Coordinates of C-alpha atoms in Angstrom, one line a residue:
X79 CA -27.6 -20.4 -11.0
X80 CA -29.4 -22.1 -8.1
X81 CA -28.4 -21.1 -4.3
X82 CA -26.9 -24.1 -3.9
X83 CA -24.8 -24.0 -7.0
X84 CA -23.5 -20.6 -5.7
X85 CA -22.9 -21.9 -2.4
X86 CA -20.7 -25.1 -4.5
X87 CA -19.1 -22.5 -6.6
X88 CA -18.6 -20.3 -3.5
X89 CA -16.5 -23.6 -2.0
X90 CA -14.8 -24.5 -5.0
X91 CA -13.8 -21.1 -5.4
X92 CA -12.3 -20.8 -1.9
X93 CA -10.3 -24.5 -2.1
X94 CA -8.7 -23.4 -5.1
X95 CA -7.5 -20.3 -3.2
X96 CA -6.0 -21.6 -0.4
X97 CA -4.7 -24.5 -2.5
X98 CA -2.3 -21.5 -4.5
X99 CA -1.5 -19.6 -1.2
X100 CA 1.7 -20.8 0.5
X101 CA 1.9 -20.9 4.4
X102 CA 5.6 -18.4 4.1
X103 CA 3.3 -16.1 1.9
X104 CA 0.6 -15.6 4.9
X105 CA 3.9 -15.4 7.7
X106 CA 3.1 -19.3 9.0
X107 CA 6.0 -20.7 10.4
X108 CA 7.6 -23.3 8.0
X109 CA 6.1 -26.6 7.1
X110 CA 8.1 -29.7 7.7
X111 CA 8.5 -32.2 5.0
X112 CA 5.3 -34.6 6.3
X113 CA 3.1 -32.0 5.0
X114 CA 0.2 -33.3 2.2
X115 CA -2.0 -30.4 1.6
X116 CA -1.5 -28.0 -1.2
X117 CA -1.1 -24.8 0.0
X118 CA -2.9 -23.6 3.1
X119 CA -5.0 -25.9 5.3
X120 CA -8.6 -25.2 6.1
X121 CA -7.9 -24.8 9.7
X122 CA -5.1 -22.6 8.6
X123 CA -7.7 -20.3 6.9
X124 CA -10.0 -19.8 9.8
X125 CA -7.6 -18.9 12.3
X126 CA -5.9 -16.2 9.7
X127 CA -10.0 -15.4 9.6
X128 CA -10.5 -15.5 12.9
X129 CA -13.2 -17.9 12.8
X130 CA -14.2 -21.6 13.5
X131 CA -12.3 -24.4 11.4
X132 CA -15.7 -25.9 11.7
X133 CA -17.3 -23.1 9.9
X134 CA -15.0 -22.2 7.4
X135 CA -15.6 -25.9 6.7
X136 CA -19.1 -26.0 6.3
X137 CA -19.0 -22.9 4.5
X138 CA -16.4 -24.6 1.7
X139 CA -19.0 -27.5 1.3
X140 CA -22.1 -25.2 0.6
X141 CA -23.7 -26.1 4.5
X142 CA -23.7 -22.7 6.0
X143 CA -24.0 -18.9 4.3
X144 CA -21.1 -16.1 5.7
X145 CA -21.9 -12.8 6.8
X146 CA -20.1 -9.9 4.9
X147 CA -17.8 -9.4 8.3
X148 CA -16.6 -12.7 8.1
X149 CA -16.5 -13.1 3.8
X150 CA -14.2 -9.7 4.4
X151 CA -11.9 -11.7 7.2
X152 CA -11.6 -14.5 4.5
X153 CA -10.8 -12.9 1.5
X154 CA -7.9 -10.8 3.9
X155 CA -6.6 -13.9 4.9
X156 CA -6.7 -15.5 1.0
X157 CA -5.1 -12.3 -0.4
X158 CA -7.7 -11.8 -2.8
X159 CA -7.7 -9.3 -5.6
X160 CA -10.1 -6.9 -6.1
X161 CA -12.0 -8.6 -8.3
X162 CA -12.2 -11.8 -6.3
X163 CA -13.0 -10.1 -3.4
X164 CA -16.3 -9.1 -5.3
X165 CA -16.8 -12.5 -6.9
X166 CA -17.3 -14.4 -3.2
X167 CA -19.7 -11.1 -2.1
X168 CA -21.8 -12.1 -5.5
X169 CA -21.6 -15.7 -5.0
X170 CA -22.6 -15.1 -1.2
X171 CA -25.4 -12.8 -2.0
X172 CA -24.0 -10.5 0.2
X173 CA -23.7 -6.8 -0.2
X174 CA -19.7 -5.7 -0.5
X175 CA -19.0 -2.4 1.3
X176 CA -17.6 -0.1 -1.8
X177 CA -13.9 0.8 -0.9
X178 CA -11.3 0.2 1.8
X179 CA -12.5 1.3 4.7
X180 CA -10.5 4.7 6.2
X181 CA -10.1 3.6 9.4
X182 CA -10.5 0.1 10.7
X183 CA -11.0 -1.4 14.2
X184 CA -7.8 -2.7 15.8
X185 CA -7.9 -6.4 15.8
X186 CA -9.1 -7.9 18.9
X187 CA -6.4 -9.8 19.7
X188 CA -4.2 -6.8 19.4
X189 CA -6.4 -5.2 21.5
X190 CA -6.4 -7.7 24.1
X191 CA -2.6 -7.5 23.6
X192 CA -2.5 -3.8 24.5
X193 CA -4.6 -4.5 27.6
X194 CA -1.8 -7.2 28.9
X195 CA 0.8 -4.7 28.1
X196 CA 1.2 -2.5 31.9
X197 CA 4.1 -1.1 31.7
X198 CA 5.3 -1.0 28.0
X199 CA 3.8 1.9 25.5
X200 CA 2.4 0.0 22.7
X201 CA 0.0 0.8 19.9
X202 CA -1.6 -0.6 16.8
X203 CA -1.0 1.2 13.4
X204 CA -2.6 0.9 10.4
X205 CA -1.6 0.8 7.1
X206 CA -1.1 4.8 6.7
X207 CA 0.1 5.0 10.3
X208 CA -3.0 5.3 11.6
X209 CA -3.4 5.2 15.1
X210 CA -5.6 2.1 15.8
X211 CA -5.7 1.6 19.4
X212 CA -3.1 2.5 22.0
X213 CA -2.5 1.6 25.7
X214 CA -2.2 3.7 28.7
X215 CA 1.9 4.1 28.4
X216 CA 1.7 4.5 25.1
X217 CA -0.9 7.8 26.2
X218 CA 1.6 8.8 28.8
X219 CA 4.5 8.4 26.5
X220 CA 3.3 10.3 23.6
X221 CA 0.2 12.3 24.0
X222 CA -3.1 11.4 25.1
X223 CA -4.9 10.2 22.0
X224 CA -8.3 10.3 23.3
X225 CA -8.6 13.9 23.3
X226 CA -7.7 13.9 19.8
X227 CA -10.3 13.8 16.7
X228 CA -9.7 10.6 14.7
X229 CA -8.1 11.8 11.9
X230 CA -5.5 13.9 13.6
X231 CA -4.9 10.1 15.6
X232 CA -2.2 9.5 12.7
X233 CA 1.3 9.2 14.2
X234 CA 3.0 11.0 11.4
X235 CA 0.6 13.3 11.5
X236 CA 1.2 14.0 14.7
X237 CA 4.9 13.7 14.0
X238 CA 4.8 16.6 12.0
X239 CA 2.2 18.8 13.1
X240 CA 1.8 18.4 16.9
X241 CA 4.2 20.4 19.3
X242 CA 3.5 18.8 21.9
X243 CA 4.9 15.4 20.0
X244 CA 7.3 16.9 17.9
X245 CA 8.8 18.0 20.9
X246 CA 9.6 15.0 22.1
X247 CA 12.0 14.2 19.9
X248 CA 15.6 15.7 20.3
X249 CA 16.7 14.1 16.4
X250 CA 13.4 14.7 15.4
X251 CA 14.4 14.8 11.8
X252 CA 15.5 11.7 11.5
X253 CA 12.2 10.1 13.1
X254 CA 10.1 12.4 11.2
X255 CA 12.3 11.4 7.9
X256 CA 12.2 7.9 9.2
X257 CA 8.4 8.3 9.4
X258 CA 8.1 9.7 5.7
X259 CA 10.0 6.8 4.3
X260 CA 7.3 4.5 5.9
X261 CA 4.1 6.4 4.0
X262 CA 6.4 6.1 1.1
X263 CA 6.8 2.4 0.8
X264 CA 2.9 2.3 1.8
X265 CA 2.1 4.6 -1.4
X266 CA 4.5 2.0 -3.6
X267 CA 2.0 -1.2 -2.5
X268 CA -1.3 0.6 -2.8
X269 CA -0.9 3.9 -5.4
X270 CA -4.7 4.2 -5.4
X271 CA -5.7 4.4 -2.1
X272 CA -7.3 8.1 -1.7
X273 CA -6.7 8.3 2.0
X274 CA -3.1 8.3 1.9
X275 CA -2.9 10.6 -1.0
X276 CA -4.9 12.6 0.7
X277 CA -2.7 12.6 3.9
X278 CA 0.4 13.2 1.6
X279 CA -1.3 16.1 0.1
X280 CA -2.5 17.7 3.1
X281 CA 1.3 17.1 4.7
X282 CA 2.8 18.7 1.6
X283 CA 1.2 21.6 2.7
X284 CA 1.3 22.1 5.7
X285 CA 5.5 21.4 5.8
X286 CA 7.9 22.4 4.0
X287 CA 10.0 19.3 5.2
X288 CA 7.3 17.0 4.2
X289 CA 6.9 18.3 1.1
X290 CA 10.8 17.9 0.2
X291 CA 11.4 14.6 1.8
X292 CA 8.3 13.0 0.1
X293 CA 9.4 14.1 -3.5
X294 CA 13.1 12.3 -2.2
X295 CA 11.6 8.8 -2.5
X296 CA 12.9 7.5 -0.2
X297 CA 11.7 4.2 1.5
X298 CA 11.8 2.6 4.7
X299 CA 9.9 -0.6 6.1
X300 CA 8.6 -1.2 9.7
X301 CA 10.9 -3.7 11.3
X302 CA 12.4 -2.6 14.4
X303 CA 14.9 0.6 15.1
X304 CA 15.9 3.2 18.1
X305 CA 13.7 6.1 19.5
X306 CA 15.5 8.8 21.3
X307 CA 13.3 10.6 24.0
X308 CA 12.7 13.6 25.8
X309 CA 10.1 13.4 28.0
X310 CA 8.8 16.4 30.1
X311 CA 8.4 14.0 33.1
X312 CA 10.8 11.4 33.3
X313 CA 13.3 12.8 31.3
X314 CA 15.9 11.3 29.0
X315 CA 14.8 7.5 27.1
X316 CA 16.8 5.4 24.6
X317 CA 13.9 3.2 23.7
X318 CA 14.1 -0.1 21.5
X319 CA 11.1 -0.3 18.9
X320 CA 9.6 -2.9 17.3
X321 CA 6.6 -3.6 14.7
X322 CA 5.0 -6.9 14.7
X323 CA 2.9 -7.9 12.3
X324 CA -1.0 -8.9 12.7
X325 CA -0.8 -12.4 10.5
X326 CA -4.8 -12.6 11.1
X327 CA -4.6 -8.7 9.2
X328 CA -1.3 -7.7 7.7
X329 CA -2.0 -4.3 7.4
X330 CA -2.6 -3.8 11.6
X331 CA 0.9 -3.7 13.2
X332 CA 1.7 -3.5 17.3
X333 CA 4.2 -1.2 17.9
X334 CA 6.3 -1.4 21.3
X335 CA 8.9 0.6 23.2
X336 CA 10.8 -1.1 25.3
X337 CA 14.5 -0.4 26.8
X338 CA 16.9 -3.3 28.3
X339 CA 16.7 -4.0 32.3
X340 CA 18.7 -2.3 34.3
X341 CA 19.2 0.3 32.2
X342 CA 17.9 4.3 32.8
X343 CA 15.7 4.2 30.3
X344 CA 13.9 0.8 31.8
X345 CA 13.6 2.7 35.5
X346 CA 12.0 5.9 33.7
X347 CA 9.3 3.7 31.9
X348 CA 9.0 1.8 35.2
X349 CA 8.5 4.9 36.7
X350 CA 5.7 6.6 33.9
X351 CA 3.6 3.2 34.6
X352 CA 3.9 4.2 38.6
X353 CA 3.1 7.7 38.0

């Protein structure tokens, strides 16, 4: 096959993907009932990618060759398999990294996001609550996260095995249970993924706790939930949390604390951001 038949194939490929992917399945908001298109748009694609509609165009039509950054953003944002994932690297010429990546960069958005953030902790987790990125309340609520190596930036890892963070936490069993029903429904969606069993094997022994609420099974999902506090500065906090999802990477959430106005808990983060 010619590089131009690839580069067809390559397109076809990629309008027959978007044409079976629904716009609820990728978290767009609802389409109204003047919609024509099959599936997901092109201009849909490329901002779930990240990239120009007028690329992602080009690129479906065979005018323009992907680099293996953005053929990874694409085949995130078409939920491909495995398998598929490979076919577009083969049919781009293109070199696919071999495995999931253990730790990838925060989303720049998110980043961006974090930055805009002054006076509410926020952070972005990966997939096996890996600490991503993190803003300077977020530091001052928890720990500070630069001094740590990278793999011990893993928030129940830290949870469980940091003092300093564990302390923090008056009911800490039911965050750090809380935290282990998380990595649970995680090891449900990917069973194969080395780097969390590694995580769950290391935790297992290391603590007892772990080790007994793991084999439990029970699950939890990130939605939203309450955070009881004790900080060493500003004292007492009933903090709100929240998890919002990353729609151009599912598996990058942003985490915030916030508390309601007026309340203690709003003057003490008010007053961590002064301090």
């Amino acid at each position: 096959m010619t590089g131009d038949a690839h580069r067809s194939e390559l397109g076809d490929f990629l309008q027959a993907r978007r044409a079976e992917l629904s716009p609820d399945a990728v978290g767009l908001p609802g389409v109204g009932p003047r919609r024509r298109v099959r599936g997901l748009r092109r201009e849909e694609v490329a901002a779930l990618a990240s990239i120009s509609t007028d690329f992602y165009t080009r690129l479906e039509q065979g005018r323009r060759r992907a680099s293996e950054e953005v053929l990874a953003a694409i085949a995130r944002a078409l939920r491909l398999s495995d398998d598929e994932r490979a076919y577009v690297f083969e049919l781009s010429g293109r070199e696919q990294q071999t495995g999931r990546p253990s730790r990838p960069r925060a989303h720049p958005q998110l980043r961006r996001l974090l930055g805009d953030l002054v006076t509410t902790p926020a952070v972005v987790l990966g997939r096996r609550t890996d600490i991503l990125a993190w803003n300077p309340m977020a530091a001052a609520l928890f720990t500070d996260f630069g001094r740590l190596s990278e793999k011990d930036r893993n928030f129940v890892r830290l949870v469980f095995c940091d003092p300093g963070v564990r302390a923090l936490y008056p009911h800490w069993e039911h965050a750090a249970r809380n935290g282990v029903a998380q990595l649970r429904r995680e090891a449900a969606r990917d069973p194969d993924d080395p780097e969390l069993a590694a995580l769950v094997e290391e935790l297992s022994t290391l603590d007892e706790d772990f080790r007994r609420w793991w084999t439990a099974h029970q699950v939890a999902v990130r939605g939203a939930g309450v955070n009881e506090v004790r900080h060493p500065i500003v004292g007492d906090l009933t903090l709100d949390w929240a998890a919002l999802v990353c729609t151009a990477d599912p598996d990058q959430q942003l985490f915030t604390w916030t508390a309601d106005p007026g309340t203690p808990s709003h003057d003490a983060l008010r007053r961590l951001a002064s301090g």
